[in-house]
N, CA, C and O atoms as a Maestro MAE file, in Angstrom:
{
 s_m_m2io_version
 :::
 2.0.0
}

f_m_ct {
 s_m_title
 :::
 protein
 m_atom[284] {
  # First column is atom index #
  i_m_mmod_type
  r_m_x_coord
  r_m_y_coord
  r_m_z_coord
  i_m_residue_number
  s_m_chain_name
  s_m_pdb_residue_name
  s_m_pdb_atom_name
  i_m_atomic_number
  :::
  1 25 0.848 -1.175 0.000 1 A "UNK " " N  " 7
  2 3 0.000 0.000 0.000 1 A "UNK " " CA " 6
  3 2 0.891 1.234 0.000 1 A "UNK " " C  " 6
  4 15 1.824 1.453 0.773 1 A "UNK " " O  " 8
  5 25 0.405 2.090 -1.100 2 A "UNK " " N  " 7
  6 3 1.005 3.158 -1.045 2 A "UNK " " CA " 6
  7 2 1.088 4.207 0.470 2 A "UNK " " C  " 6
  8 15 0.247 3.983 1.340 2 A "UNK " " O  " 8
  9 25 2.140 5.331 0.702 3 A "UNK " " N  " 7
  10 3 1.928 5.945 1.952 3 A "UNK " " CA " 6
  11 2 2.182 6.893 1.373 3 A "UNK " " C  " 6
  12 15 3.098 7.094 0.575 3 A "UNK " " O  " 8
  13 25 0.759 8.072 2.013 4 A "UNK " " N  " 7
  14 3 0.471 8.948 1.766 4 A "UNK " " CA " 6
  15 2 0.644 9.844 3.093 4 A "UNK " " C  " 6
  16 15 0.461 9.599 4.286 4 A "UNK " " O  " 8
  17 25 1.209 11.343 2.169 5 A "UNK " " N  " 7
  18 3 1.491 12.435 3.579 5 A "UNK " " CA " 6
  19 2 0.195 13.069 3.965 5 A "UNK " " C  " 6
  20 15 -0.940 12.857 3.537 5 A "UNK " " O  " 8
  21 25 0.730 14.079 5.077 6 A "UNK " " N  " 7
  22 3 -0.539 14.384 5.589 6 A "UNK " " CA " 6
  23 2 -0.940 15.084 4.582 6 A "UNK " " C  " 6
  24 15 -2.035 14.869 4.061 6 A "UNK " " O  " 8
  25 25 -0.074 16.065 4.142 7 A "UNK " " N  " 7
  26 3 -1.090 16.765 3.203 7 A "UNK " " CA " 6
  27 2 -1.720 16.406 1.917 7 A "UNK " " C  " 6
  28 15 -2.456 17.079 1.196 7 A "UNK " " O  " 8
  29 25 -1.173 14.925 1.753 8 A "UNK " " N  " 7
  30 3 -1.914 14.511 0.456 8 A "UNK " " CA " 6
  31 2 -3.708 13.974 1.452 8 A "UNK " " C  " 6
  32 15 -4.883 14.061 1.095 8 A "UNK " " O  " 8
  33 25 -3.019 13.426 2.804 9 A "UNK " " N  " 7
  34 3 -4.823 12.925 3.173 9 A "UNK " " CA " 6
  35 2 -5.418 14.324 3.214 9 A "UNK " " C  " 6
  36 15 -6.548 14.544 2.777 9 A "UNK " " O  " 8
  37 25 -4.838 15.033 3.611 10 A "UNK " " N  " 7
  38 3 -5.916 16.471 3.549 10 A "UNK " " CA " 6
  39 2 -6.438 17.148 1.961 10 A "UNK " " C  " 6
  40 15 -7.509 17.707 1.722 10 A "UNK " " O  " 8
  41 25 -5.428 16.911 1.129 11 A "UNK " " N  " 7
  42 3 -6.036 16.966 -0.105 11 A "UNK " " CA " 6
  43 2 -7.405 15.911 -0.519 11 A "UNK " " C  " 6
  44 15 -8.377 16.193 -1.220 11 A "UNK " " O  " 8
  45 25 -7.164 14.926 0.018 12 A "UNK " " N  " 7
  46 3 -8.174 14.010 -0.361 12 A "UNK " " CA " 6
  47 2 -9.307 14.382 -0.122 12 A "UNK " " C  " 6
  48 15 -10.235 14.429 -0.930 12 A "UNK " " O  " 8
  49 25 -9.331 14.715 1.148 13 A "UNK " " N  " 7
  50 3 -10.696 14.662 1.959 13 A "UNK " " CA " 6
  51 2 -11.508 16.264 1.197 13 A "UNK " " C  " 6
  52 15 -12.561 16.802 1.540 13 A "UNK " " O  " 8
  53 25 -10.754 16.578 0.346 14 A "UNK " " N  " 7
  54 3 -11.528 18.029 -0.239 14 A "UNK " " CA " 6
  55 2 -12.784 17.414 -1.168 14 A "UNK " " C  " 6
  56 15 -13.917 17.895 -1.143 14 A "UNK " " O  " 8
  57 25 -12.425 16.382 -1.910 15 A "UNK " " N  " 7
  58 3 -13.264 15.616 -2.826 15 A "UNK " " CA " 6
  59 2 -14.116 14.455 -2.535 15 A "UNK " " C  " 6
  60 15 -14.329 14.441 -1.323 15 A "UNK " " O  " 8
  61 25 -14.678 13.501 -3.117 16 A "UNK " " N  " 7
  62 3 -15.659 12.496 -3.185 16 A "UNK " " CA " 6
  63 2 -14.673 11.063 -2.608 16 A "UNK " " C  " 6
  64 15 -14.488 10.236 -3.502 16 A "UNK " " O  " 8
  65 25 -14.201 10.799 -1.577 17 A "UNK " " N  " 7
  66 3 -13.597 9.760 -1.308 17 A "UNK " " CA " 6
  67 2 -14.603 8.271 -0.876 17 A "UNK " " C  " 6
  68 15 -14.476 7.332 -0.091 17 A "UNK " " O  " 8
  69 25 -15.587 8.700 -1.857 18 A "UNK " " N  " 7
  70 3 -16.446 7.007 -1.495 18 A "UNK " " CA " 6
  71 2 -15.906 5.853 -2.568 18 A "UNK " " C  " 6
  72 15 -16.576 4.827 -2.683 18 A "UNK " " O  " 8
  73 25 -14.722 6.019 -3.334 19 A "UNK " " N  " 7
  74 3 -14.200 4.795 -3.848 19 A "UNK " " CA " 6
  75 2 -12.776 5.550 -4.628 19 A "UNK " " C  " 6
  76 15 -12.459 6.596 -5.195 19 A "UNK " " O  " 8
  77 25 -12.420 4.731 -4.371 20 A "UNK " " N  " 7
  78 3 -10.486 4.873 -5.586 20 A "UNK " " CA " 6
  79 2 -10.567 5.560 -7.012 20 A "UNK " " C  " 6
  80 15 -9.669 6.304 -7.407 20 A "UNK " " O  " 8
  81 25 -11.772 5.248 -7.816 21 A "UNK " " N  " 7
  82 3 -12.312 5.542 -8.940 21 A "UNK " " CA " 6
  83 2 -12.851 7.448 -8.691 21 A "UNK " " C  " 6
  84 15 -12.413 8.475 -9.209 21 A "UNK " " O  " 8
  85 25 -13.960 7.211 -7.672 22 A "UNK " " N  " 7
  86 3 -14.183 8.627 -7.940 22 A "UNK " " CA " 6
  87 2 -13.377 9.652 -7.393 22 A "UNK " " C  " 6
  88 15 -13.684 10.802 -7.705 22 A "UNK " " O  " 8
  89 25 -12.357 9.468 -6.602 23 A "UNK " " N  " 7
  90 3 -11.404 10.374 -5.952 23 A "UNK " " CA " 6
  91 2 -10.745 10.649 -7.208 23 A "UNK " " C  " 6
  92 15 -10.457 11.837 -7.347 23 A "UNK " " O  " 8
  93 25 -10.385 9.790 -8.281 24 A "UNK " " N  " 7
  94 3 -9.299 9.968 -9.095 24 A "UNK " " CA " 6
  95 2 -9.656 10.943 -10.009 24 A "UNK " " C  " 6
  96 15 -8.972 11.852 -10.480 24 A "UNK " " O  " 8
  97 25 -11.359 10.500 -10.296 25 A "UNK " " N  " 7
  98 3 -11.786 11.258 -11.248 25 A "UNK " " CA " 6
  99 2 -12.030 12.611 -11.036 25 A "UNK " " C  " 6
  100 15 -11.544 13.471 -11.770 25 A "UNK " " O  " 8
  101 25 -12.981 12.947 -9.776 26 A "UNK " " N  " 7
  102 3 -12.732 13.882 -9.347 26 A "UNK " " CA " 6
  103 2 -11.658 15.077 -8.892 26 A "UNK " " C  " 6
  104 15 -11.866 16.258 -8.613 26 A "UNK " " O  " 8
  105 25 -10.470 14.325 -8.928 27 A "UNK " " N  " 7
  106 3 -9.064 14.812 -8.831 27 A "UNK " " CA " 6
  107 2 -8.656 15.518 -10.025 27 A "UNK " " C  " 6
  108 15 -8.190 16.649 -10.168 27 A "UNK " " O  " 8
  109 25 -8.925 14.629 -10.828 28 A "UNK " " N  " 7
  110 3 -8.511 14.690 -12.172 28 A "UNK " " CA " 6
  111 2 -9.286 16.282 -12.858 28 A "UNK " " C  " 6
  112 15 -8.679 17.279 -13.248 28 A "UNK " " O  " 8
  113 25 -10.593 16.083 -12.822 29 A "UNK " " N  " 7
  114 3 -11.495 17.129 -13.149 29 A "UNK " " CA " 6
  115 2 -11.018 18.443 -12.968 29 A "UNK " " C  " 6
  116 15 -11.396 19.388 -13.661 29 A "UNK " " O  " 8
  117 25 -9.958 18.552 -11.789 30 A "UNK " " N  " 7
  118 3 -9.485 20.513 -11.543 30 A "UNK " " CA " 6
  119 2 -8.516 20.791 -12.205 30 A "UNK " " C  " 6
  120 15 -7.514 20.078 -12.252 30 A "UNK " " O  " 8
  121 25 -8.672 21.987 -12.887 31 A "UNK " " N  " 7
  122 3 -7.430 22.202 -13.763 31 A "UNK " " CA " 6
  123 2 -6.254 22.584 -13.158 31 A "UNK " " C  " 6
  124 15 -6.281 23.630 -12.510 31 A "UNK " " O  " 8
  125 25 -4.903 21.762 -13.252 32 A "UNK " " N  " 7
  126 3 -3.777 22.374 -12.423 32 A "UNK " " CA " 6
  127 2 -3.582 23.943 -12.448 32 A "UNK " " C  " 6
  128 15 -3.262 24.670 -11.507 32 A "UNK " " O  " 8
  129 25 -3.891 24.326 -13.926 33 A "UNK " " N  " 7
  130 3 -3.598 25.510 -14.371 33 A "UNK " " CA " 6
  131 2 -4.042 26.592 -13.309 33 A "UNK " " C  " 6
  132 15 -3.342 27.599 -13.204 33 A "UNK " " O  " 8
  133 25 -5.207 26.438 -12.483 34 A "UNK " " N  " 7
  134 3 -6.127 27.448 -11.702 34 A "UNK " " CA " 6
  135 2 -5.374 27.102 -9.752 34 A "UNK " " C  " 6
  136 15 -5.779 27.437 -8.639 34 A "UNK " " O  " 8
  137 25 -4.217 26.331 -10.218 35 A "UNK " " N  " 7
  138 3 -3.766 25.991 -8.521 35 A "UNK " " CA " 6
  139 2 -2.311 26.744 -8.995 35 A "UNK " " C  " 6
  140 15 -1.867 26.818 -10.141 35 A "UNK " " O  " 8
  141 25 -1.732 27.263 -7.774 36 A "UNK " " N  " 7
  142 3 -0.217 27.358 -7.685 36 A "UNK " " CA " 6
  143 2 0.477 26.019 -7.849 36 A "UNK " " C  " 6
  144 15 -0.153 24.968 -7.962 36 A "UNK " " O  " 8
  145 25 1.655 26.091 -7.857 37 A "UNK " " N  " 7
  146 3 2.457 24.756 -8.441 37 A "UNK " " CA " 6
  147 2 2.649 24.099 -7.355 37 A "UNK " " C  " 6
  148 15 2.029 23.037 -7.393 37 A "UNK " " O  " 8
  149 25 3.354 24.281 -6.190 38 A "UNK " " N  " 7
  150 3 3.000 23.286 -4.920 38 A "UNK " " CA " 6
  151 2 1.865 22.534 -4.773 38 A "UNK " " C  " 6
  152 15 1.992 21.402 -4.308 38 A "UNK " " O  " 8
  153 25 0.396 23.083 -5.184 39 A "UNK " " N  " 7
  154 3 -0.864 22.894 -5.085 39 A "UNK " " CA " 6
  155 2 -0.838 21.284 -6.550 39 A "UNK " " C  " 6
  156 15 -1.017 20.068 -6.615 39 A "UNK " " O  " 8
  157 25 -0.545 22.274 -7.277 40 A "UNK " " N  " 7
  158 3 -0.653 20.951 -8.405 40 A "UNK " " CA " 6
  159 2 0.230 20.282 -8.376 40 A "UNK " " C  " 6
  160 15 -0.218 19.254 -8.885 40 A "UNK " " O  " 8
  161 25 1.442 20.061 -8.085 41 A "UNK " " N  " 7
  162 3 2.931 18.981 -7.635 41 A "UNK " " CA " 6
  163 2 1.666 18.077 -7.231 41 A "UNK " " C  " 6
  164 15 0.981 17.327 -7.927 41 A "UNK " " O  " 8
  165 25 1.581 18.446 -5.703 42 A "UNK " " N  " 7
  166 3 1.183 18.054 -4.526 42 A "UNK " " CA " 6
  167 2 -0.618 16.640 -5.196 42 A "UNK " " C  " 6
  168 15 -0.861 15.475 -4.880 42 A "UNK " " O  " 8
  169 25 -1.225 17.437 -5.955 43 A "UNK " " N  " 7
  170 3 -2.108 17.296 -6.399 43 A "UNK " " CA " 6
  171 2 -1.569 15.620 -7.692 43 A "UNK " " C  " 6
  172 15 -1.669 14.443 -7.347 43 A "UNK " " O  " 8
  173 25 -1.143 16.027 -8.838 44 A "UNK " " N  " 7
  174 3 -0.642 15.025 -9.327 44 A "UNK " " CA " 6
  175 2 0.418 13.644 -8.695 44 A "UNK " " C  " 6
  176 15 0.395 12.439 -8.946 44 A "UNK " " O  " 8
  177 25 1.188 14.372 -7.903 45 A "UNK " " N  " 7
  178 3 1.422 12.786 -7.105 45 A "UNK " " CA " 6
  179 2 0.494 12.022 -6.100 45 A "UNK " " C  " 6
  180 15 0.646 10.844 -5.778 45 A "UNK " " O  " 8
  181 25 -0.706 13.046 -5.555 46 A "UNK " " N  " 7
  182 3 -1.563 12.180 -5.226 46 A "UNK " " CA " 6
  183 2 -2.125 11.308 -6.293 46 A "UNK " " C  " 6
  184 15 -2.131 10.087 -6.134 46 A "UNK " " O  " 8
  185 25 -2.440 11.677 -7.011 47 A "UNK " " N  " 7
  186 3 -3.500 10.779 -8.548 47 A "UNK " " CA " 6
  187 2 -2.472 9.527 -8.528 47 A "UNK " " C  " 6
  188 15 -2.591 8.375 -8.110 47 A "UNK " " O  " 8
  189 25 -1.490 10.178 -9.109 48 A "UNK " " N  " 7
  190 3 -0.326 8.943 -9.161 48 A "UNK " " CA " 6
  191 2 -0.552 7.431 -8.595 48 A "UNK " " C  " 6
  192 15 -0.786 6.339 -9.115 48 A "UNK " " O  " 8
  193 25 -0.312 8.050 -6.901 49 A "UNK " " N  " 7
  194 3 -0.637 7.010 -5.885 49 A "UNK " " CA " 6
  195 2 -1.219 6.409 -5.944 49 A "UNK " " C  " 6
  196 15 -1.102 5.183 -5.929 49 A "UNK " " O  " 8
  197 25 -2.471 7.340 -6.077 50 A "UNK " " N  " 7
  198 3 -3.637 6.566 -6.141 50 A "UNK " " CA " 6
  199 2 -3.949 5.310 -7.512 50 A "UNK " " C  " 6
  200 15 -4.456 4.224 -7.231 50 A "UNK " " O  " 8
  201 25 -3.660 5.580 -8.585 51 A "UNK " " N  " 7
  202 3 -3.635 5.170 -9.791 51 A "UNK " " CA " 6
  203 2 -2.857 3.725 -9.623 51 A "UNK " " C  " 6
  204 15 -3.093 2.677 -10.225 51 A "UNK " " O  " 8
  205 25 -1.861 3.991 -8.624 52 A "UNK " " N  " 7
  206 3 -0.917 2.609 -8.451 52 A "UNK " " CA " 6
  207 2 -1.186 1.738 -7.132 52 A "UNK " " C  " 6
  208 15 -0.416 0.971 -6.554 52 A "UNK " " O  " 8
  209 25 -2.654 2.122 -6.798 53 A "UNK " " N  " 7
  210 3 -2.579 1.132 -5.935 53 A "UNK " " CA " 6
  211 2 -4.023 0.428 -6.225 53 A "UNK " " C  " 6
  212 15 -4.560 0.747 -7.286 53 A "UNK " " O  " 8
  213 25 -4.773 -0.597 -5.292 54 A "UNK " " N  " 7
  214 3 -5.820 -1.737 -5.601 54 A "UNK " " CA " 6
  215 2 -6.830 -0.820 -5.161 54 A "UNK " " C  " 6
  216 15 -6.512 0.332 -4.868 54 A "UNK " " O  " 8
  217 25 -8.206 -1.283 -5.074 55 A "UNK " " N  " 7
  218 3 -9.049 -0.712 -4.787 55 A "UNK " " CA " 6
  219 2 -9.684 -1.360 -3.502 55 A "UNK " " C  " 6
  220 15 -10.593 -0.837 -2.857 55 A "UNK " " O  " 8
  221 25 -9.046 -2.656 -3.191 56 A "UNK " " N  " 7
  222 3 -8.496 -3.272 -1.526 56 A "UNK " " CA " 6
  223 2 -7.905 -2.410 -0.647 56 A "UNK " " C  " 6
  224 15 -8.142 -2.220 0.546 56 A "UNK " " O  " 8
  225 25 -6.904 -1.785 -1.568 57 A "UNK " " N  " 7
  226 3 -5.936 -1.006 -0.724 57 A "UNK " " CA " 6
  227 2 -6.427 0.268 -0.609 57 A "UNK " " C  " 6
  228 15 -6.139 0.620 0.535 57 A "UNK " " O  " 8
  229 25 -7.080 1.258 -1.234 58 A "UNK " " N  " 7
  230 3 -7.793 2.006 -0.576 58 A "UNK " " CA " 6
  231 2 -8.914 2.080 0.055 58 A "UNK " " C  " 6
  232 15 -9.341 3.105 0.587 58 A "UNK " " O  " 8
  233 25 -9.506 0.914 0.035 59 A "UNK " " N  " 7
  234 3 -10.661 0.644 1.110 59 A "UNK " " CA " 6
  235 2 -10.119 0.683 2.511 59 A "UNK " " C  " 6
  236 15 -10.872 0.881 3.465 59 A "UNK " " O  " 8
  237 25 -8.288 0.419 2.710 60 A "UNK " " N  " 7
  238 3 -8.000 0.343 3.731 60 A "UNK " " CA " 6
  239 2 -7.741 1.578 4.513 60 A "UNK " " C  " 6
  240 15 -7.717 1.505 5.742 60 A "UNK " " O  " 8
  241 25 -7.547 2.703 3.907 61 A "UNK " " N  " 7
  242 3 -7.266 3.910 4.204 61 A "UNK " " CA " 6
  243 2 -7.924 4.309 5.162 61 A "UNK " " C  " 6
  244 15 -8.983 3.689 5.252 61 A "UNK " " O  " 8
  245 25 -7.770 5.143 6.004 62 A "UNK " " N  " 7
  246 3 -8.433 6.266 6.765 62 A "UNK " " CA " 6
  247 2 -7.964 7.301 6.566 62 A "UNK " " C  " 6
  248 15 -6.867 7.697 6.962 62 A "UNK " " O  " 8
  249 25 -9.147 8.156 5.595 63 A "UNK " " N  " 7
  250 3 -9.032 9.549 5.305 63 A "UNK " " CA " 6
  251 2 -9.314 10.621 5.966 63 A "UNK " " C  " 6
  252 15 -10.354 11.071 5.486 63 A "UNK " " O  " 8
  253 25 -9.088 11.019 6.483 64 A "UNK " " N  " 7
  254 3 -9.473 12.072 7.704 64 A "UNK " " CA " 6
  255 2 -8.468 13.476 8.115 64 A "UNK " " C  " 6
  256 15 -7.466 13.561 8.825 64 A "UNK " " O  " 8
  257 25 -9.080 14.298 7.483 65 A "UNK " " N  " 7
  258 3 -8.282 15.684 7.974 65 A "UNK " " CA " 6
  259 2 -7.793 15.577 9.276 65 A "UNK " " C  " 6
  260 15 -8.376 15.152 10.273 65 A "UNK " " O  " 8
  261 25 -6.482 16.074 9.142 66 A "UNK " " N  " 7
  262 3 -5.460 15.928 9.975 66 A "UNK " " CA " 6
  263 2 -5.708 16.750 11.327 66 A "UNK " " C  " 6
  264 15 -5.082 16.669 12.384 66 A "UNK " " O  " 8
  265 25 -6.706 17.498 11.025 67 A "UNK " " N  " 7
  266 3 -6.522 18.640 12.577 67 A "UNK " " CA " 6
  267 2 -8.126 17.444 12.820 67 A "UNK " " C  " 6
  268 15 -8.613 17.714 13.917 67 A "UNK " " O  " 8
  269 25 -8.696 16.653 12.314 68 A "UNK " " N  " 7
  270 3 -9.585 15.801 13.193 68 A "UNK " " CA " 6
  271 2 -9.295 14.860 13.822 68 A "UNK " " C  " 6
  272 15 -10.073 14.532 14.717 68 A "UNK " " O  " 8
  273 25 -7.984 14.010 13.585 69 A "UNK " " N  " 7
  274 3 -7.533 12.968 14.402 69 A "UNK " " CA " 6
  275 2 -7.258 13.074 15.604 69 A "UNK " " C  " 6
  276 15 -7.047 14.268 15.818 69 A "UNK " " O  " 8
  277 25 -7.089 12.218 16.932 70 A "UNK " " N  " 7
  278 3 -7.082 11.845 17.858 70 A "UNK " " CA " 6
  279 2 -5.483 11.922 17.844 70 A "UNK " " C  " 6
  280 15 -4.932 11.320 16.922 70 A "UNK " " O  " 8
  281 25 -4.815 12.484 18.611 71 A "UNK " " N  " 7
  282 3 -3.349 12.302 18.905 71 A "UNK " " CA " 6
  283 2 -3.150 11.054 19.482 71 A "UNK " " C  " 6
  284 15 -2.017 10.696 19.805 71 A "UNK " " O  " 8
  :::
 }
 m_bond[283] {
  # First column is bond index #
  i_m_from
  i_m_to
  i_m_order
  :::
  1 1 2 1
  2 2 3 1
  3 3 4 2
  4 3 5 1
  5 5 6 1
  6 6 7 1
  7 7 8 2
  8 7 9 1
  9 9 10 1
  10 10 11 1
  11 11 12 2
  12 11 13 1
  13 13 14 1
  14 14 15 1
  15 15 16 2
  16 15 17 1
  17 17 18 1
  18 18 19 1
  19 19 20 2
  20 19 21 1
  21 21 22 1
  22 22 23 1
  23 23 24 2
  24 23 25 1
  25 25 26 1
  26 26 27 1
  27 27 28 2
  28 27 29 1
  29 29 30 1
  30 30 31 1
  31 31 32 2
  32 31 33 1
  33 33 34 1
  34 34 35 1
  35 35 36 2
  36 35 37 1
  37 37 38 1
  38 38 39 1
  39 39 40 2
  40 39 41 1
  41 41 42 1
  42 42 43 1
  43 43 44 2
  44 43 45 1
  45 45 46 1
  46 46 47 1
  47 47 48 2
  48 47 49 1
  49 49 50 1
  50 50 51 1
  51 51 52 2
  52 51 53 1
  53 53 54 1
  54 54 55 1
  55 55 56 2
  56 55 57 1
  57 57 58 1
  58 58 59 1
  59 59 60 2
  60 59 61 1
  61 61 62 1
  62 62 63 1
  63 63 64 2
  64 63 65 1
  65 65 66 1
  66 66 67 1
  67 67 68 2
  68 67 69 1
  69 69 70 1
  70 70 71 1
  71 71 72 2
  72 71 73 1
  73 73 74 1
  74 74 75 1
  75 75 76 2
  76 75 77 1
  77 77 78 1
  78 78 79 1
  79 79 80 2
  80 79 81 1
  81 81 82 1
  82 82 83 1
  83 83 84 2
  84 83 85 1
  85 85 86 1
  86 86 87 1
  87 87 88 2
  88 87 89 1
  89 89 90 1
  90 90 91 1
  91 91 92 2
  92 91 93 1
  93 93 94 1
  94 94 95 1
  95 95 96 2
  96 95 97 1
  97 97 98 1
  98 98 99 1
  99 99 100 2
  100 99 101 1
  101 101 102 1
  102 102 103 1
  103 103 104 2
  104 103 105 1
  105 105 106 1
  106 106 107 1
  107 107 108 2
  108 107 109 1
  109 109 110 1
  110 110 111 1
  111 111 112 2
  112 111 113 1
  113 113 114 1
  114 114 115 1
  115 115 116 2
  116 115 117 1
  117 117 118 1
  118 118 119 1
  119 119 120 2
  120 119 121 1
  121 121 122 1
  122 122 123 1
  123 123 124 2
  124 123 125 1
  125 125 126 1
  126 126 127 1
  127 127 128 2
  128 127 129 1
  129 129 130 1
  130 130 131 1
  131 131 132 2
  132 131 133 1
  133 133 134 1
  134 134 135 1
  135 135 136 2
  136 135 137 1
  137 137 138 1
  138 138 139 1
  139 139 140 2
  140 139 141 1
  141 141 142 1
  142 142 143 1
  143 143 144 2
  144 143 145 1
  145 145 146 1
  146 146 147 1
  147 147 148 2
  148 147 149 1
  149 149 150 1
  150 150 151 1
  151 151 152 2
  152 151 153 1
  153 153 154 1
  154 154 155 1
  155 155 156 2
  156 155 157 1
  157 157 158 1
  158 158 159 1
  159 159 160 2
  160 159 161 1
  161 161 162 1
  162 162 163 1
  163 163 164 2
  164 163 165 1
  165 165 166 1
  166 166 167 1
  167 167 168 2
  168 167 169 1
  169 169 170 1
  170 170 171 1
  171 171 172 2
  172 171 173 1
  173 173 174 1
  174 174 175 1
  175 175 176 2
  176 175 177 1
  177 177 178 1
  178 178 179 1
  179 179 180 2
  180 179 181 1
  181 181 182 1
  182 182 183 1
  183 183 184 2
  184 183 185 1
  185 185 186 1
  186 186 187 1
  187 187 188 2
  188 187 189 1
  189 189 190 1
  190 190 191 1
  191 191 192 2
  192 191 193 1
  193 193 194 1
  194 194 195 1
  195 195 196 2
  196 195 197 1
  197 197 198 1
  198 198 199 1
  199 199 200 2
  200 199 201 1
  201 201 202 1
  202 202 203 1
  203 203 204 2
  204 203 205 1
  205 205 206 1
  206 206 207 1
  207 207 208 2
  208 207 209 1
  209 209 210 1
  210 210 211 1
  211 211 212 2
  212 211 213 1
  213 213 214 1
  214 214 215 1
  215 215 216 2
  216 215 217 1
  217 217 218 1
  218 218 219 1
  219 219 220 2
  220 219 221 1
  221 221 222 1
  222 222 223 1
  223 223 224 2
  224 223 225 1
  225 225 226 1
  226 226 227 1
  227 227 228 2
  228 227 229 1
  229 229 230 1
  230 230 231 1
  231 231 232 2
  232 231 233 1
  233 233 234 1
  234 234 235 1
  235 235 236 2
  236 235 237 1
  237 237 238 1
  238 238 239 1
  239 239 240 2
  240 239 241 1
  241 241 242 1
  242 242 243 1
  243 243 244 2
  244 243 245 1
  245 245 246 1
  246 246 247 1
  247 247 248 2
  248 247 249 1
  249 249 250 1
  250 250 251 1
  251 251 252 2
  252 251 253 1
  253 253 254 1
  254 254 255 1
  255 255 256 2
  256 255 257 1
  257 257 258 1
  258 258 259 1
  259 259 260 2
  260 259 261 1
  261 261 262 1
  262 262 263 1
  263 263 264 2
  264 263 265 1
  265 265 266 1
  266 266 267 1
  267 267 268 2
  268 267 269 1
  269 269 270 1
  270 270 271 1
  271 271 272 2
  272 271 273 1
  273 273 274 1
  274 274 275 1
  275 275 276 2
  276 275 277 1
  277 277 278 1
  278 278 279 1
  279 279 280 2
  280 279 281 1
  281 281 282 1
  282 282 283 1
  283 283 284 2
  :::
 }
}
């Protein structure tokens, strides 16, 4: 399973994370062009990840903005 930083789970959780498919697509849908480049870096190696892993393996995830977790 891929490992993802915090700020890629916080990117996630901006979009539709009810399956591997629609996160991607939905990912996919924003134009980098309208983000700063950290924003879109940050943005395309998430897809990446995501793209290279099972759809087992992101069922396993817990997506959850980072200032909501439990220390």
């Amino acid at each position: 399973m891929k490992n993802f930083t915090v700020e890629e789970i916080n990117l996630m959780c901006c979009f539709n994370t009810s399956s591997r498919k629609r996160l991607i697509d939905d990912m996919k849908s924003v134009t980098l062009n309208d983000m700063d480049g950290e924003i879109a870096e940050l943005m395309y190696k998430t897809i990446r990840k995501l793209e290279a892993m099972t759809d087992a393996e992101f069922e396993e995830l817990y997506i959850m903005p980072d200032g909501m977790m439990d220390d």
